[in-house]
CSV table of C-alpha atoms in Angstrom, one decimal:
chain,number,residue,atom,x,y,z
A,1,GLU,CA,0.0,0.0,0.0
A,2,PRO,CA,1.4,3.4,-1.0
A,3,GLU,CA,2.4,5.6,1.9
A,4,VAL,CA,3.9,9.1,2.6
A,5,THR,CA,7.5,9.0,3.6
A,6,GLN,CA,9.5,11.6,5.4
A,7,THR,CA,13.3,12.1,6.0
A,8,PRO,CA,15.0,12.4,8.3
A,9,SER,CA,13.2,10.8,11.1
A,10,HIS,CA,15.0,13.0,13.6
A,11,GLN,CA,16.9,16.2,13.1
A,12,VAL,CA,19.0,18.0,15.7
A,13,THR,CA,20.1,21.5,14.9
A,14,GLN,CA,21.4,24.6,16.6
A,15,MET,CA,19.4,27.7,16.9
A,16,GLY,CA,19.8,30.0,13.9
A,17,GLN,CA,20.6,27.2,11.5
A,18,GLU,CA,18.6,26.3,8.4
A,19,VAL,CA,16.8,23.0,8.1
A,20,ILE,CA,15.1,21.2,5.3
A,21,LEU,CA,12.5,18.6,6.0
A,22,ARG,CA,11.7,16.3,3.2
A,23,CYS,CA,8.6,14.4,2.2
A,24,VAL,CA,7.6,12.1,-0.6
A,25,PRO,CA,3.8,12.2,-0.9
A,26,ILE,CA,1.7,9.3,-2.3
A,27,SER,CA,2.3,9.4,-6.0
A,28,ASN,CA,-1.2,10.1,-7.4
A,29,HIS,CA,-2.0,12.7,-4.7
A,30,LEU,CA,-2.3,16.4,-5.7
A,31,TYR,CA,-2.7,18.2,-2.4
A,32,PHE,CA,0.1,18.5,0.1
A,33,TYR,CA,0.3,19.7,3.6
A,34,TRP,CA,2.7,20.4,6.5
A,35,TYR,CA,1.5,20.2,10.1
A,36,ARG,CA,3.5,20.3,13.4
A,37,GLN,CA,2.9,18.9,16.8
A,38,ILE,CA,4.7,20.3,19.8
A,39,LEU,CA,5.3,17.5,22.3
A,40,GLY,CA,2.2,16.5,24.0
A,41,GLN,CA,0.0,19.0,22.2
A,42,LYS,CA,-2.4,19.0,19.3
A,43,VAL,CA,-1.6,18.8,15.7
A,44,GLU,CA,-1.5,22.3,14.1
A,45,PHE,CA,-1.8,23.2,10.4
A,46,LEU,CA,1.1,25.0,8.8
A,47,VAL,CA,0.6,25.2,5.1
A,48,SER,CA,-1.3,23.6,2.2
A,49,PHE,CA,0.1,23.3,-1.4
A,50,TYR,CA,-1.6,22.6,-4.7
A,51,ASN,CA,-0.7,23.1,-8.3
A,52,ASN,CA,2.8,24.4,-7.3
A,53,GLU,CA,1.6,27.1,-5.1
A,54,ILE,CA,0.6,27.7,-1.5
A,55,SER,CA,-3.2,27.4,-1.1
A,56,GLU,CA,-3.4,28.5,2.6
A,57,LYS,CA,-1.0,29.1,5.4
A,58,SER,CA,-1.4,29.6,9.1
A,59,GLU,CA,0.0,32.4,11.3
A,60,ILE,CA,2.7,30.0,12.4
A,61,PHE,CA,4.0,29.9,8.8
A,62,ASP,CA,5.9,33.2,8.8
A,63,ASP,CA,8.7,34.4,6.6
A,64,GLN,CA,11.1,31.9,8.2
A,65,PHE,CA,9.2,29.0,6.6
A,66,SER,CA,9.0,28.1,2.9
A,67,VAL,CA,7.8,25.1,1.0
A,68,GLU,CA,8.8,23.7,-2.4
A,69,ARG,CA,8.1,20.9,-4.7
A,70,PRO,CA,11.5,20.8,-6.4
A,71,ASP,CA,10.6,17.8,-8.6
A,72,GLY,CA,7.7,15.5,-9.3
A,73,SER,CA,8.1,13.5,-6.1
A,74,ASN,CA,9.5,15.6,-3.2
A,75,PHE,CA,7.8,18.2,-1.1
A,76,THR,CA,10.1,20.1,1.3
A,77,LEU,CA,9.7,22.4,4.2
A,78,LYS,CA,12.5,24.8,4.9
A,79,ILE,CA,13.0,26.7,8.1
A,80,ARG,CA,15.6,29.5,7.5
A,81,SER,CA,16.7,30.3,10.9
A,82,THR,CA,15.5,27.9,13.5
A,83,LYS,CA,14.3,29.0,17.0
A,84,LEU,CA,14.0,26.9,20.1
A,85,GLU,CA,10.2,27.0,19.8
A,86,ASP,CA,10.4,25.3,16.4
A,87,SER,CA,11.2,22.1,18.2
A,88,ALA,CA,8.3,19.8,17.3
A,89,MET,CA,7.3,16.8,15.3
A,90,TYR,CA,6.6,17.9,11.7
A,91,PHE,CA,4.1,15.9,9.7
A,92,CYS,CA,3.7,15.9,5.9
A,93,ALA,CA,0.3,14.8,4.5
A,94,SER,CA,-1.1,14.2,1.1
A,95,GLN,CA,-4.5,14.0,-0.3
A,96,ARG,CA,-6.0,12.6,-3.6
A,97,LYS,CA,-8.1,14.9,-5.7
A,98,GLY,CA,-11.8,14.2,-5.1
A,99,ALA,CA,-11.1,12.7,-1.7
A,100,PHE,CA,-11.0,14.5,1.7
A,101,GLU,CA,-8.9,12.3,3.9
A,102,GLN,CA,-5.3,13.2,4.3
A,103,TYR,CA,-2.6,10.5,4.7
A,104,PHE,CA,0.2,11.4,7.0
A,105,GLY,CA,3.9,10.5,6.9
A,106,PRO,CA,5.7,9.2,10.0
A,107,GLY,CA,6.9,12.6,11.0
A,108,THR,CA,10.3,14.3,11.5
A,109,ARG,CA,11.2,15.1,15.0
A,110,LEU,CA,13.1,18.5,15.0
A,111,THR,CA,15.1,19.4,18.0
A,112,VAL,CA,16.6,22.9,18.2
A,113,THR,CA,19.3,23.4,20.8
B,1,ALA,CA,-13.8,29.6,12.5
B,2,GLN,CA,-13.7,26.0,13.1
B,3,LYS,CA,-13.2,24.3,16.4
B,4,VAL,CA,-12.9,20.7,17.7
B,5,THR,CA,-13.2,19.9,21.3
B,6,GLN,CA,-12.2,16.7,22.9
B,7,ALA,CA,-13.0,17.2,26.6
B,8,GLN,CA,-11.5,13.9,27.7
B,9,THR,CA,-7.8,14.3,28.1
B,10,GLU,CA,-7.0,10.8,29.3
B,11,ILE,CA,-9.0,7.6,29.7
B,12,SER,CA,-7.9,4.4,31.4
B,13,VAL,CA,-9.8,1.2,30.9
B,14,VAL,CA,-9.1,-2.5,31.6
B,15,GLU,CA,-8.9,-4.8,28.6
B,16,LYS,CA,-12.3,-5.9,27.2
B,17,GLU,CA,-14.1,-2.9,28.5
B,18,ASP,CA,-16.0,-0.7,26.0
B,19,VAL,CA,-14.9,2.9,25.8
B,20,THR,CA,-16.3,6.0,24.1
B,21,LEU,CA,-14.2,9.0,23.0
B,22,ASP,CA,-16.1,12.2,22.7
B,23,CYS,CA,-15.8,14.8,20.0
B,24,VAL,CA,-17.7,18.1,19.7
B,25,TYR,CA,-17.2,20.4,16.7
B,26,GLU,CA,-18.1,23.9,15.7
B,27,THR,CA,-18.3,25.2,12.1
B,28,ARG,CA,-20.5,27.7,10.2
B,29,ASP,CA,-20.3,25.7,7.0
B,30,THR,CA,-23.1,23.4,6.0
B,31,THR,CA,-20.8,21.0,4.2
B,32,TYR,CA,-17.9,19.6,6.2
B,33,TYR,CA,-16.0,16.4,6.9
B,34,LEU,CA,-15.1,14.8,10.2
B,35,PHE,CA,-12.3,12.4,10.9
B,36,TRP,CA,-10.7,10.3,13.5
B,37,TYR,CA,-7.0,9.6,13.6
B,38,LYS,CA,-5.0,7.3,15.8
B,39,GLN,CA,-1.5,8.2,17.1
B,40,PRO,CA,0.1,5.1,18.6
B,41,PRO,CA,3.2,5.5,20.8
B,42,SER,CA,5.4,5.2,17.7
B,43,GLY,CA,4.1,8.7,16.8
B,44,GLU,CA,2.6,8.3,13.3
B,45,LEU,CA,-1.0,9.5,12.5
B,46,VAL,CA,-3.2,6.8,11.2
B,47,PHE,CA,-6.4,7.6,9.4
B,48,LEU,CA,-9.4,5.7,10.8
B,49,ILE,CA,-12.6,7.2,9.4
B,50,ARG,CA,-14.2,10.1,7.5
B,51,ARG,CA,-17.8,11.2,7.8
B,52,ASN,CA,-19.6,13.7,5.6
B,53,SER,CA,-21.9,16.2,7.1
B,54,PHE,CA,-24.8,15.1,4.9
B,55,ASP,CA,-24.5,11.5,5.9
B,56,GLU,CA,-25.6,10.8,9.5
B,57,GLN,CA,-25.5,7.0,9.3
B,58,ASN,CA,-23.5,5.5,12.0
B,59,GLU,CA,-20.7,3.2,11.0
B,60,ILE,CA,-19.3,0.1,12.5
B,61,SER,CA,-15.9,-1.4,11.5
B,62,GLY,CA,-15.1,-4.5,13.6
B,63,ARG,CA,-14.7,-3.3,17.2
B,64,TYR,CA,-14.9,0.3,16.2
B,65,SER,CA,-18.1,2.3,15.8
B,66,TRP,CA,-18.8,6.0,15.2
B,67,ASN,CA,-21.9,8.0,16.2
B,68,PHE,CA,-22.4,11.2,14.3
B,69,GLN,CA,-25.2,13.5,15.5
B,70,LYS,CA,-25.6,16.8,13.8
B,71,SER,CA,-28.1,18.0,16.3
B,72,THR,CA,-25.5,18.0,19.0
B,73,SER,CA,-22.5,18.6,16.7
B,74,SER,CA,-20.9,15.4,18.0
B,75,PHE,CA,-18.9,12.7,16.4
B,76,ASN,CA,-18.2,10.1,19.1
B,77,PHE,CA,-16.0,7.0,18.7
B,78,THR,CA,-16.6,3.8,20.6
B,79,ILE,CA,-14.2,0.9,20.9
B,80,THR,CA,-15.9,-2.3,21.9
B,81,ALA,CA,-13.9,-4.9,23.9
B,82,SER,CA,-10.8,-2.8,24.1
B,83,GLN,CA,-7.4,-4.3,23.7
B,84,VAL,CA,-3.9,-3.2,24.8
B,85,VAL,CA,-3.1,-2.5,21.2
B,86,ASP,CA,-5.8,0.2,21.2
B,87,SER,CA,-3.6,2.3,23.6
B,88,ALA,CA,-2.9,5.5,21.7
B,89,VAL,CA,-3.8,9.1,21.4
B,90,TYR,CA,-7.0,9.6,19.3
B,91,PHE,CA,-7.6,12.8,17.5
B,92,CYS,CA,-10.9,14.1,16.1
B,93,ALA,CA,-10.5,16.5,13.2
B,94,LEU,CA,-12.7,18.7,10.9
B,95,THR,CA,-12.3,20.2,7.5
B,96,THR,CA,-14.7,22.2,5.3
B,97,ALA,CA,-13.0,21.3,2.0
B,98,TYR,CA,-14.7,21.6,-1.3
B,99,ASP,CA,-13.9,19.2,-4.1
B,100,GLY,CA,-11.0,20.5,-6.0
B,101,THR,CA,-9.5,22.5,-3.2
B,102,ALA,CA,-6.9,21.8,-0.5
B,103,SER,CA,-8.2,22.4,3.0
B,104,LYS,CA,-6.6,22.2,6.3
B,105,LEU,CA,-7.6,19.8,9.1
B,106,THR,CA,-8.5,21.4,12.4
B,107,PHE,CA,-7.6,18.9,15.1
B,108,GLY,CA,-8.9,18.5,18.7
B,109,THR,CA,-6.4,18.2,21.5
B,110,GLY,CA,-6.6,14.5,21.5
B,111,THR,CA,-7.7,11.8,24.0
B,112,ARG,CA,-5.0,9.5,25.4
B,113,LEU,CA,-6.5,6.0,25.8
B,114,GLN,CA,-4.6,3.6,28.1
B,115,VAL,CA,-5.8,0.0,28.0
B,116,THR,CA,-4.3,-2.2,30.7
B,117,LEU,CA,-4.5,-6.0,31.3
């Protein structure tokens, strides 16, 4: 069964460094999302992406964040200058056109020290 | 604005007990979709079920059942004869997507279910 994959599973970085989180959505899906979950808290929406552009973004998704689909398979989230409060689990999700359920990857745990 | 409330933070049951996880939602849209996701200790989010706002039929899948009541804006999830493997955090979520658009999921705060022997 096809699934969303994410790399790395765990990333440790120093404050102020740039990080890129990578996702490979399910191949016939057209809508892509990033969410984050601070430890022990609820899952929060960051950004949605369709047809090579951002569809919607939350107030969390400020100028330090960007997303890109550099080729036909990858979907990346970049944080330019990480802060301690960016430490969280980041989930990528994808969705097929005509469906409404989103399928999530296993997540990348980002630790900013 | 959309909101999902899961008032139960944590529930502990003994194996074989039935347990119901509550979910109450708020939205101004007349067309919306409700979901349950399971987050086991390994951390991934597993899709369990989707319900459309125009379909109030309850659904049963094995030991799992879902009760959708528009009148009370609730979408409750019952596990019958719980098992240790059911131990996880369960999230209820809502979207008001339209076909052809991407739309965010709004999640509740989750209910941690602990099933013990």
